[in-house]
């Protein structure tokens, strides 16, 4: 018996009474052959839901296993093959497919058992024998590697734990080697089995920064993507001990501990999804319980005295990443509800802490913003009104506990907590503002003579002015108060915060006709903002408020023009974005969006404008300096000032302040910067291409689309291999494919197709990546698009993809019109479309000669189309047509005979007498082949 390939579903004789099952199975087989593995999987699944016999079920399960192997979902492939084996223990195909899945999962010892069983059932099968030899070699190599590293691991730990070797180069090299070894799964397993975690614990206990870093980085390798080793590590070290390392004063050690805990979270959450299965398939402790223990310790760390501010920030970052659901489609938000019940008060305590003067809890300039983001994400993760009401109740009770009966210090703490909520879940902040006495206290404390009290109150008033919907008296009382503070206060720290009135002054947005301030006031405020921004004697945390002011004032086009002309202010803005004061990022990004006009703006319909004027309704007006020529000039000035380098640094930040909304703003600016072709080289040279990839893969849907479109523009007009060096070029494919979806605009579809065409022409590996992202069906769909440029781009892309075997298989498969479409497009009036289609035909007929015999079958006009190509005035079209004809002549004497009996022979004879061009050579080769077949005779001159 010859075994079908690992991805070939096998036919089975139909059983009586099972026509529906049989029909669906055959449908699945056809879809599989066409490369539609998802469709095949759906057909097999539907068939399983019918009244299938045990024998049918076994066939369907092993066919599903073949689909999962093709889709590279090896866990499901193993599961499906196991179900087939349960039905029939001697099913060699299912055993073989399970062995392939197990091999990919790294479980070689189990894979070899399945292969041995296959060989025992079919001793003469060469496929099984070869597979067994290969996997045996892999196991031997692994054993050799493990045995050779035994002594190395022991030696490394001896050097690291030897007190005599303190600070030596030998010790540094040993620590580096240990970290490198742990990055490979086999090395990590060896360290783990060599009592490595206990030895690493000793390194951590020694307290030396270098040794602690080496130990933490080695533990990352041990725990990475391995649930059971993660649980064992937490058990040995103690969850409390691991979390406590976050709180050390050394920033490098705290960050390394943060990375380790993130890896542990990922391993445990993967375990929750898979139902207690580790990488090696062992049954272990419930990972959901371990996850809660870890989160509980992080929540405790937030309010521990003695923990560093950096450690507290890292704990908040971990909670932001680990707790809320990744997708709202996931119905389970139980972890969020548990964190709200167990730790909301602790998060609010950090949010209400003062940095200056220092309180009991050490916090940084970023701590309160991080707490706001965590609160916002928790609130957004709630599903119903009852859950949100519970969140409000807990927040209000906490604020009341400080506001009532705790004196002035308690009131300040309560107001600071309200500020934190207003920057995060603003609905909760608005509710808190309405609590009895809160707003009145804010207004009163703005007039305090104590700077610390005044700072807290002014910041709360500013946040309220930007967010409060229900407290309408803020705009009535707040504006005049802020104006008085701005004009009369002797302290710059208060005056700069009082610039929050810029928020209220910019209420008209980009509408030129709605000005909140008197003529010239906006420009005066902006000038003062720029002056404070450039004053490096003021600390970064305070200068942030000047940027906040500019983020609102730059809605005014006059302010934009003055701002981009001020080189010192731009330099100060970009320098501030690089500092540790990360809460400024959103304001910087907002100002850049305004300066580049990259916000959404739709030109009003002239008819609707006239109608509005007739009805005496307000009509928004665009500022004359917001016209495209002014915007282009501002973009040039920002590029010259180094905006790309600053934005690249902003994208690289690990801070939770780089929220999805902030990412979207940066994506909008990048898209504006690459709008002009001549500016794209500058963006690439300063690292903009690399920075766009993470923006296109994470963030809001709008932000990802904008970043993907910017990537497409860069890929079209520059060398992709230089723009995205190394492995980065493969990361570009997914964002580009996302632009092919129907919810994207025609321009985005077109640019994505052009970019993918460039990538598909570079290498087979890139073509395989495009295929893996399931782009081919979408590209085929756009080949039928009415818009000629999109249709042409899709055809060009398919022409380049035709170099791949899988695409050639699709054209060769029976029952489709792919070949017909290319033949017909080769006869279109659009010369560029003709060129793309003829190029695809030339490629396919060269690689798959069997297609040559099908060309006459797809349309009765095939001969006219080929003749028209050869008679074209465009030499490129002539050459492509000549190659197609040559391929057809070489493929079959019968086709050659048909061609020579038509006017084609005369056309080829004329072309063969031309100069020594590729067209001449191809035409001459066609005639030579016809002579060889005996279809024509050379003339007396031997021609």
CSV table of C-alpha atoms in Angstrom, one decimal, residues 371-812:
chain,number,residue,atom,x,y,z
A,371,UNK,CA,-2.9,53.6,37.3
A,372,UNK,CA,-5.4,55.6,35.1
A,373,UNK,CA,-4.8,53.3,32.1
A,374,UNK,CA,-5.2,50.2,34.2
A,375,UNK,CA,-8.5,51.5,35.7
A,376,UNK,CA,-9.7,52.5,32.2
A,377,UNK,CA,-8.9,49.0,30.8
A,378,UNK,CA,-10.7,47.3,33.7
A,379,UNK,CA,-13.7,49.5,33.3
A,380,UNK,CA,-13.8,48.9,29.5
A,381,UNK,CA,-13.6,45.1,30.1
A,382,UNK,CA,-16.9,45.1,32.0
A,383,UNK,CA,-19.9,43.7,30.2
A,384,UNK,CA,-23.1,45.0,31.8
A,385,UNK,CA,-24.6,47.8,33.9
A,386,UNK,CA,-24.5,45.8,37.1
A,387,UNK,CA,-20.7,45.3,36.8
A,388,UNK,CA,-20.1,49.0,36.0
A,389,UNK,CA,-22.3,50.0,38.9
A,390,UNK,CA,-20.2,47.9,41.2
A,391,UNK,CA,-17.1,49.6,39.9
A,392,UNK,CA,-18.6,53.1,40.5
A,393,UNK,CA,-19.7,52.1,44.0
A,394,UNK,CA,-16.2,50.9,45.0
A,395,UNK,CA,-14.6,54.1,43.6
A,396,UNK,CA,-17.1,56.4,45.3
A,397,UNK,CA,-16.8,54.6,48.7
A,398,UNK,CA,-12.9,54.8,48.5
A,399,UNK,CA,-13.1,58.6,47.7
A,400,UNK,CA,-15.6,59.2,50.5
A,401,UNK,CA,-13.4,57.4,52.9
A,402,UNK,CA,-10.7,60.0,52.3
A,403,UNK,CA,-12.8,63.0,51.8
A,404,UNK,CA,-14.9,62.7,54.9
A,405,UNK,CA,-13.3,62.9,58.3
A,406,UNK,CA,-9.7,62.8,57.2
A,407,UNK,CA,-9.0,66.6,57.2
A,408,UNK,CA,-7.3,68.6,54.5
A,409,UNK,CA,-4.8,65.8,53.7
A,410,UNK,CA,-7.7,63.4,53.1
A,411,UNK,CA,-9.4,65.9,50.8
A,412,UNK,CA,-6.2,66.3,48.8
A,413,UNK,CA,-5.9,62.5,48.5
A,414,UNK,CA,-9.6,62.2,47.4
A,415,UNK,CA,-9.2,65.0,44.8
A,416,UNK,CA,-6.0,63.4,43.4
A,417,UNK,CA,-7.9,60.1,43.1
A,418,UNK,CA,-10.7,61.9,41.2
A,419,UNK,CA,-8.0,63.3,38.8
A,420,UNK,CA,-6.7,59.8,38.3
A,421,UNK,CA,-10.2,58.6,37.4
A,422,UNK,CA,-10.8,61.5,35.0
A,423,UNK,CA,-7.7,60.6,33.1
A,424,UNK,CA,-8.8,56.9,32.9
A,425,UNK,CA,-12.5,55.8,33.1
A,426,UNK,CA,-13.9,59.3,32.8
A,427,UNK,CA,-17.5,58.1,33.6
A,428,UNK,CA,-16.3,57.1,37.0
A,429,UNK,CA,-14.5,60.4,37.4
A,430,UNK,CA,-17.6,62.4,36.4
A,431,UNK,CA,-19.6,60.4,39.0
A,432,UNK,CA,-17.0,61.2,41.6
A,433,UNK,CA,-17.1,64.9,40.8
A,434,UNK,CA,-20.8,65.0,41.6
A,435,UNK,CA,-20.2,63.7,45.2
A,436,UNK,CA,-21.2,66.2,47.7
A,437,UNK,CA,-18.5,68.9,48.3
A,438,UNK,CA,-15.9,67.6,45.9
A,439,UNK,CA,-16.2,70.2,43.2
A,440,UNK,CA,-16.6,73.0,45.7
A,441,UNK,CA,-13.4,71.8,47.4
A,442,UNK,CA,-11.5,71.8,44.1
A,443,UNK,CA,-12.6,75.5,43.4
A,444,UNK,CA,-11.7,76.6,46.9
A,445,UNK,CA,-8.3,74.9,46.9
A,446,UNK,CA,-7.4,76.6,43.7
A,447,UNK,CA,-7.1,79.8,45.8
A,448,UNK,CA,-4.9,78.1,48.5
A,449,UNK,CA,-1.6,79.8,49.4
A,450,UNK,CA,0.1,76.4,49.7
A,451,UNK,CA,1.6,75.4,46.3
A,452,UNK,CA,1.1,71.7,46.8
A,453,UNK,CA,-2.6,72.1,47.5
A,454,UNK,CA,-3.1,74.5,44.6
A,455,UNK,CA,-1.3,72.1,42.2
A,456,UNK,CA,-3.6,69.2,43.1
A,457,UNK,CA,-6.7,71.4,42.7
A,458,UNK,CA,-5.7,73.0,39.5
A,459,UNK,CA,-4.8,69.7,37.9
A,460,UNK,CA,-8.2,68.3,38.9
A,461,UNK,CA,-10.0,71.3,37.5
A,462,UNK,CA,-8.1,70.9,34.2
A,463,UNK,CA,-9.0,67.2,33.9
A,464,UNK,CA,-12.6,68.0,34.8
A,465,UNK,CA,-12.7,70.7,32.1
A,466,UNK,CA,-11.7,68.2,29.5
A,467,UNK,CA,-13.9,65.3,30.5
A,468,UNK,CA,-16.8,66.3,32.7
A,469,UNK,CA,-20.1,66.1,30.9
A,470,UNK,CA,-22.5,66.5,33.7
A,471,UNK,CA,-20.8,69.3,35.7
A,472,UNK,CA,-21.8,72.1,33.4
A,473,UNK,CA,-20.8,74.8,36.0
A,474,UNK,CA,-17.1,73.9,35.3
A,475,UNK,CA,-17.1,75.9,32.1
A,476,UNK,CA,-19.0,78.7,33.8
A,477,UNK,CA,-16.8,79.0,36.9
A,478,UNK,CA,-13.7,77.2,35.8
A,479,UNK,CA,-12.7,79.4,32.9
A,480,UNK,CA,-12.6,82.6,34.8
A,481,UNK,CA,-10.8,80.9,37.7
A,482,UNK,CA,-8.1,79.5,35.4
A,483,UNK,CA,-7.7,82.8,33.7
A,484,UNK,CA,-7.2,84.6,37.0
A,485,UNK,CA,-4.6,81.9,38.0
A,486,UNK,CA,-2.8,82.3,34.7
A,487,UNK,CA,-2.7,86.1,35.0
A,488,UNK,CA,-2.1,86.6,38.7
A,489,UNK,CA,-0.2,83.6,40.1
A,490,UNK,CA,3.5,84.3,40.8
A,491,UNK,CA,4.4,80.6,40.5
A,492,UNK,CA,5.2,79.2,37.0
A,493,UNK,CA,4.2,75.7,38.2
A,494,UNK,CA,0.6,77.0,38.8
A,495,UNK,CA,0.5,79.3,35.7
A,496,UNK,CA,1.6,76.6,33.4
A,497,UNK,CA,-1.1,74.2,34.7
A,498,UNK,CA,-3.7,77.0,34.4
A,499,UNK,CA,-3.1,76.6,30.6
A,500,UNK,CA,-5.7,74.0,30.9
A,501,UNK,CA,-8.1,76.8,29.8
A,502,UNK,CA,-6.6,76.0,26.3
A,503,UNK,CA,-8.9,73.0,26.4
A,504,UNK,CA,-11.9,75.2,26.7
A,505,UNK,CA,-10.6,77.7,24.2
A,506,UNK,CA,-10.3,75.0,21.6
A,507,UNK,CA,-13.9,73.7,21.9
A,508,UNK,CA,-14.5,74.7,18.3
A,509,UNK,CA,-11.8,72.3,17.1
A,510,UNK,CA,-10.8,73.0,13.5
A,511,UNK,CA,-13.9,75.2,12.8
A,512,UNK,CA,-12.4,78.6,12.0
A,513,UNK,CA,-15.7,80.3,12.6
A,514,UNK,CA,-16.0,79.2,16.2
A,515,UNK,CA,-13.4,81.1,18.3
A,516,UNK,CA,-13.6,80.9,22.0
A,517,UNK,CA,-11.0,83.6,22.8
A,518,UNK,CA,-10.6,87.2,21.7
A,519,UNK,CA,-8.6,87.8,18.5
A,520,UNK,CA,-4.9,87.2,19.2
A,521,UNK,CA,-5.4,85.6,22.6
A,522,UNK,CA,-4.8,82.1,21.2
A,523,UNK,CA,-1.5,83.1,19.6
A,524,UNK,CA,-0.4,84.7,22.9
A,525,UNK,CA,-1.2,81.6,24.9
A,526,UNK,CA,0.6,79.4,22.3
A,527,UNK,CA,3.7,81.7,22.5
A,528,UNK,CA,3.7,81.4,26.3
A,529,UNK,CA,3.4,77.6,26.0
A,530,UNK,CA,6.4,77.5,23.6
A,531,UNK,CA,8.4,79.7,26.0
A,532,UNK,CA,7.8,77.3,28.9
A,533,UNK,CA,8.4,74.3,26.7
A,534,UNK,CA,11.9,75.6,25.8
A,535,UNK,CA,12.8,76.4,29.4
A,536,UNK,CA,14.9,73.4,30.5
A,537,UNK,CA,15.1,74.9,34.0
A,538,UNK,CA,11.6,73.7,34.5
A,539,UNK,CA,11.2,70.0,35.3
A,540,UNK,CA,9.8,67.7,32.6
A,541,UNK,CA,6.7,66.9,34.6
A,542,UNK,CA,5.7,70.6,34.7
A,543,UNK,CA,6.7,71.3,31.0
A,544,UNK,CA,4.3,68.5,30.1
A,545,UNK,CA,1.4,71.0,30.8
A,546,UNK,CA,2.8,73.3,28.1
A,547,UNK,CA,2.7,70.5,25.6
A,548,UNK,CA,-0.9,69.7,26.8
A,549,UNK,CA,-1.8,73.3,26.0
A,550,UNK,CA,-0.2,73.2,22.6
A,551,UNK,CA,-2.1,69.9,21.9
A,552,UNK,CA,-5.3,71.9,22.1
A,553,UNK,CA,-4.1,75.3,20.7
A,554,UNK,CA,-2.7,73.7,17.5
A,555,UNK,CA,-6.3,73.2,16.3
A,556,UNK,CA,-5.8,76.8,15.2
A,557,UNK,CA,-3.9,77.0,11.9
A,558,UNK,CA,-2.1,80.3,12.9
A,559,UNK,CA,-0.7,78.5,15.9
A,560,UNK,CA,0.4,75.6,13.7
A,561,UNK,CA,2.3,77.9,11.4
A,562,UNK,CA,4.1,79.7,14.2
A,563,UNK,CA,4.9,76.4,15.9
A,564,UNK,CA,6.6,74.7,13.0
A,565,UNK,CA,8.6,77.8,12.3
A,566,UNK,CA,9.9,77.7,15.9
A,567,UNK,CA,12.9,75.3,15.6
A,568,UNK,CA,13.8,75.6,19.3
A,569,UNK,CA,10.2,74.7,20.4
A,570,UNK,CA,10.2,71.6,18.1
A,571,UNK,CA,13.5,70.5,19.3
A,572,UNK,CA,12.3,70.8,23.0
A,573,UNK,CA,9.1,69.0,22.1
A,574,UNK,CA,11.0,66.0,20.6
A,575,UNK,CA,13.6,65.9,23.5
A,576,UNK,CA,10.7,65.9,26.0
A,577,UNK,CA,9.1,62.9,24.2
A,578,UNK,CA,12.3,60.9,24.7
A,579,UNK,CA,12.5,61.5,28.5
A,580,UNK,CA,11.2,59.1,31.2
A,581,UNK,CA,8.2,61.4,31.6
A,582,UNK,CA,6.1,59.2,29.4
A,583,UNK,CA,2.7,60.8,30.2
A,584,UNK,CA,3.6,63.5,27.6
A,585,UNK,CA,3.4,61.1,24.7
A,586,UNK,CA,-0.3,61.5,23.9
A,587,UNK,CA,-0.1,65.3,24.0
A,588,UNK,CA,3.0,65.3,21.7
A,589,UNK,CA,1.2,62.9,19.3
A,590,UNK,CA,-2.0,65.1,19.4
A,591,UNK,CA,0.0,68.3,18.5
A,592,UNK,CA,1.7,66.5,15.6
A,593,UNK,CA,-1.7,65.2,14.3
A,594,UNK,CA,-3.0,68.8,14.3
A,595,UNK,CA,0.1,70.2,12.6
A,596,UNK,CA,-0.1,67.6,9.8
A,597,UNK,CA,-3.9,67.8,9.6
A,598,UNK,CA,-4.0,64.0,9.8
A,599,UNK,CA,-7.2,64.0,11.7
A,600,UNK,CA,-10.4,62.8,9.9
A,601,UNK,CA,-11.8,65.6,7.8
A,602,UNK,CA,-14.5,65.5,5.2
A,603,UNK,CA,-15.2,68.2,2.7
A,604,UNK,CA,-18.8,69.4,3.3
A,605,UNK,CA,-21.2,68.8,0.5
A,606,UNK,CA,-21.7,72.3,-1.3
A,607,UNK,CA,-25.4,71.6,-1.6
A,608,UNK,CA,-25.7,70.9,2.1
A,609,UNK,CA,-23.7,74.1,2.9
A,610,UNK,CA,-26.1,76.2,0.9
A,611,UNK,CA,-29.1,74.5,2.5
A,612,UNK,CA,-27.6,75.2,6.0
A,613,UNK,CA,-27.0,78.8,5.2
A,614,UNK,CA,-30.6,79.1,4.0
A,615,UNK,CA,-31.8,77.6,7.2
A,616,UNK,CA,-29.5,79.9,9.2
A,617,UNK,CA,-27.6,77.0,10.6
A,618,UNK,CA,-23.9,77.1,11.6
A,619,UNK,CA,-21.6,76.0,8.7
A,620,UNK,CA,-18.1,74.9,9.7
A,621,UNK,CA,-15.3,76.8,8.0
A,622,UNK,CA,-11.8,75.6,7.2
A,623,UNK,CA,-9.0,78.0,8.0
A,624,UNK,CA,-7.2,79.3,4.9
A,625,UNK,CA,-3.9,78.0,6.3
A,626,UNK,CA,-5.3,74.5,6.5
A,627,UNK,CA,-5.3,74.2,2.7
A,628,UNK,CA,-3.2,71.3,1.3
A,629,UNK,CA,-0.3,73.6,0.2
A,630,UNK,CA,0.2,74.9,3.8
A,631,UNK,CA,-0.1,71.3,5.2
A,632,UNK,CA,2.6,70.1,2.8
A,633,UNK,CA,4.9,72.9,3.8
A,634,UNK,CA,4.4,72.1,7.5
A,635,UNK,CA,5.2,68.4,6.9
A,636,UNK,CA,8.5,69.4,5.2
A,637,UNK,CA,9.5,71.6,8.2
A,638,UNK,CA,8.6,68.8,10.7
A,639,UNK,CA,10.7,66.3,8.7
A,640,UNK,CA,13.6,68.7,8.6
A,641,UNK,CA,13.3,69.2,12.4
A,642,UNK,CA,13.7,65.4,13.0
A,643,UNK,CA,10.1,64.4,13.7
A,644,UNK,CA,10.6,60.8,12.4
A,645,UNK,CA,13.5,60.1,14.9
A,646,UNK,CA,11.4,61.4,17.8
A,647,UNK,CA,8.4,59.3,16.7
A,648,UNK,CA,10.6,56.2,16.4
A,649,UNK,CA,11.7,56.6,20.0
A,650,UNK,CA,8.0,57.1,21.1
A,651,UNK,CA,7.0,53.8,19.4
A,652,UNK,CA,9.8,51.9,21.0
A,653,UNK,CA,8.7,52.8,24.6
A,654,UNK,CA,7.5,50.0,26.8
A,655,UNK,CA,5.4,52.3,28.9
A,656,UNK,CA,1.6,51.6,29.2
A,657,UNK,CA,1.2,55.3,28.4
A,658,UNK,CA,1.6,54.2,24.7
A,659,UNK,CA,-2.0,53.3,24.6
A,660,UNK,CA,-3.9,52.1,21.5
A,661,UNK,CA,-5.3,55.7,21.0
A,662,UNK,CA,-1.7,57.1,21.2
A,663,UNK,CA,-0.6,54.5,18.6
A,664,UNK,CA,-3.4,55.6,16.3
A,665,UNK,CA,-2.3,59.2,16.5
A,666,UNK,CA,1.3,58.2,15.6
A,667,UNK,CA,0.0,56.1,12.7
A,668,UNK,CA,-1.9,59.1,11.4
A,669,UNK,CA,1.2,61.3,11.5
A,670,UNK,CA,3.3,58.7,9.8
A,671,UNK,CA,0.8,58.4,7.0
A,672,UNK,CA,0.8,62.1,6.5
A,673,UNK,CA,4.6,62.1,6.4
A,674,UNK,CA,4.8,59.5,3.6
A,675,UNK,CA,2.1,61.1,1.5
A,676,UNK,CA,4.6,62.8,-0.9
A,677,UNK,CA,6.9,60.3,-2.7
A,678,UNK,CA,10.0,62.6,-2.3
A,679,UNK,CA,9.6,62.5,1.5
A,680,UNK,CA,9.6,58.7,1.8
A,681,UNK,CA,13.4,58.4,1.6
A,682,UNK,CA,13.8,60.6,4.6
A,683,UNK,CA,11.2,58.6,6.6
A,684,UNK,CA,13.0,55.3,5.8
A,685,UNK,CA,16.5,56.7,6.5
A,686,UNK,CA,15.4,57.8,10.0
A,687,UNK,CA,13.9,54.4,10.9
A,688,UNK,CA,10.2,55.1,10.1
A,689,UNK,CA,9.8,51.8,8.2
A,690,UNK,CA,10.8,49.7,11.2
A,691,UNK,CA,8.6,51.8,13.6
A,692,UNK,CA,5.5,51.4,11.4
A,693,UNK,CA,5.5,47.6,11.8
A,694,UNK,CA,4.4,47.4,15.5
A,695,UNK,CA,1.9,50.2,14.9
A,696,UNK,CA,0.3,48.1,12.1
A,697,UNK,CA,0.1,45.0,14.2
A,698,UNK,CA,-1.2,46.4,17.5
A,699,UNK,CA,-3.7,49.2,18.4
A,700,UNK,CA,-7.1,50.4,17.3
A,701,UNK,CA,-8.5,49.2,13.9
A,702,UNK,CA,-8.1,52.7,12.5
A,703,UNK,CA,-4.6,53.0,13.7
A,704,UNK,CA,-3.5,49.6,12.3
A,705,UNK,CA,-5.1,50.5,8.9
A,706,UNK,CA,-3.4,53.9,8.8
A,707,UNK,CA,0.0,52.3,9.6
A,708,UNK,CA,-0.5,49.5,7.1
A,709,UNK,CA,-1.3,52.1,4.4
A,710,UNK,CA,1.9,54.0,5.3
A,711,UNK,CA,3.8,50.7,5.0
A,712,UNK,CA,2.3,50.1,1.6
A,713,UNK,CA,3.4,53.5,0.3
A,714,UNK,CA,7.0,52.8,1.5
A,715,UNK,CA,7.0,49.3,0.0
A,716,UNK,CA,5.8,50.6,-3.4
A,717,UNK,CA,8.4,53.3,-4.0
A,718,UNK,CA,11.5,52.0,-2.2
A,719,UNK,CA,13.5,48.8,-2.1
A,720,UNK,CA,11.6,46.7,0.5
A,721,UNK,CA,14.8,44.7,1.4
A,722,UNK,CA,16.5,48.0,2.4
A,723,UNK,CA,13.5,49.6,4.0
A,724,UNK,CA,12.7,46.5,6.1
A,725,UNK,CA,16.1,44.7,6.5
A,726,UNK,CA,16.4,41.1,7.7
A,727,UNK,CA,13.4,39.3,9.1
A,728,UNK,CA,11.4,42.5,9.3
A,729,UNK,CA,10.4,42.3,5.7
A,730,UNK,CA,8.3,39.2,6.5
A,731,UNK,CA,6.4,41.1,9.2
A,732,UNK,CA,5.2,43.6,6.6
A,733,UNK,CA,3.1,41.0,4.8
A,734,UNK,CA,0.2,40.6,7.3
A,735,UNK,CA,-0.5,44.4,7.6
A,736,UNK,CA,-0.5,44.7,3.8
A,737,UNK,CA,-2.9,41.7,3.5
A,738,UNK,CA,-5.2,43.4,6.0
A,739,UNK,CA,-5.7,46.3,3.5
A,740,UNK,CA,-7.3,43.8,1.0
A,741,UNK,CA,-10.4,43.5,3.2
A,742,UNK,CA,-13.6,44.9,1.8
A,743,UNK,CA,-14.0,47.5,4.6
A,744,UNK,CA,-10.9,49.3,3.3
A,745,UNK,CA,-11.0,52.0,0.7
A,746,UNK,CA,-10.2,51.4,-3.0
A,747,UNK,CA,-7.0,53.4,-2.6
A,748,UNK,CA,-5.9,51.2,0.3
A,749,UNK,CA,-6.8,48.1,-1.7
A,750,UNK,CA,-4.8,49.4,-4.7
A,751,UNK,CA,-1.7,50.3,-2.7
A,752,UNK,CA,-1.7,47.0,-0.8
A,753,UNK,CA,-1.8,45.1,-4.1
A,754,UNK,CA,1.1,47.2,-5.5
A,755,UNK,CA,3.1,46.6,-2.4
A,756,UNK,CA,2.4,42.8,-2.4
A,757,UNK,CA,3.4,42.7,-6.0
A,758,UNK,CA,6.8,44.1,-5.1
A,759,UNK,CA,7.3,41.7,-2.2
A,760,UNK,CA,6.1,38.7,-4.3
A,761,UNK,CA,8.8,39.4,-6.9
A,762,UNK,CA,11.6,39.3,-4.3
A,763,UNK,CA,11.8,35.7,-3.0
A,764,UNK,CA,9.9,32.4,-2.7
A,765,UNK,CA,9.9,32.7,1.1
A,766,UNK,CA,8.0,36.0,0.8
A,767,UNK,CA,5.6,34.4,-1.7
A,768,UNK,CA,5.0,31.6,0.8
A,769,UNK,CA,4.3,34.2,3.6
A,770,UNK,CA,1.7,35.9,1.3
A,771,UNK,CA,0.1,32.5,0.7
A,772,UNK,CA,0.1,31.6,4.4
A,773,UNK,CA,-1.7,34.9,5.1
A,774,UNK,CA,-4.5,33.6,2.8
A,775,UNK,CA,-4.1,36.6,0.4
A,776,UNK,CA,-4.7,34.6,-2.8
A,777,UNK,CA,-8.5,34.4,-2.7
A,778,UNK,CA,-8.7,38.2,-2.0
A,779,UNK,CA,-6.2,39.0,-4.8
A,780,UNK,CA,-8.3,36.8,-7.2
A,781,UNK,CA,-11.4,38.7,-6.2
A,782,UNK,CA,-9.8,42.1,-7.1
A,783,UNK,CA,-8.9,40.7,-10.5
A,784,UNK,CA,-12.7,41.1,-11.3
A,785,UNK,CA,-12.8,44.6,-9.8
A,786,UNK,CA,-14.5,47.3,-12.0
A,787,UNK,CA,-11.8,49.9,-11.3
A,788,UNK,CA,-9.2,49.3,-13.9
A,789,UNK,CA,-6.2,50.3,-11.7
A,790,UNK,CA,-7.2,47.8,-9.0
A,791,UNK,CA,-7.9,45.1,-11.5
A,792,UNK,CA,-4.5,45.7,-13.1
A,793,UNK,CA,-2.7,45.7,-9.8
A,794,UNK,CA,-4.3,42.4,-8.7
A,795,UNK,CA,-3.3,40.8,-12.0
A,796,UNK,CA,0.3,42.0,-11.7
A,797,UNK,CA,0.4,40.6,-8.1
A,798,UNK,CA,-1.0,37.2,-9.3
A,799,UNK,CA,1.6,37.2,-12.1
A,800,UNK,CA,4.4,37.4,-9.5
A,801,UNK,CA,2.8,34.9,-7.2
A,802,UNK,CA,2.5,32.4,-10.2
A,803,UNK,CA,6.2,31.6,-9.5
A,804,UNK,CA,5.1,29.5,-6.5
A,805,UNK,CA,4.1,25.9,-6.9
A,806,UNK,CA,1.0,26.3,-4.8
A,807,UNK,CA,-0.4,29.0,-7.1
A,808,UNK,CA,0.5,27.0,-10.2
A,809,UNK,CA,-1.5,24.1,-8.7
A,810,UNK,CA,-4.5,26.4,-8.4
A,811,UNK,CA,-4.4,27.2,-12.1
A,812,UNK,CA,-3.9,23.6,-13.0
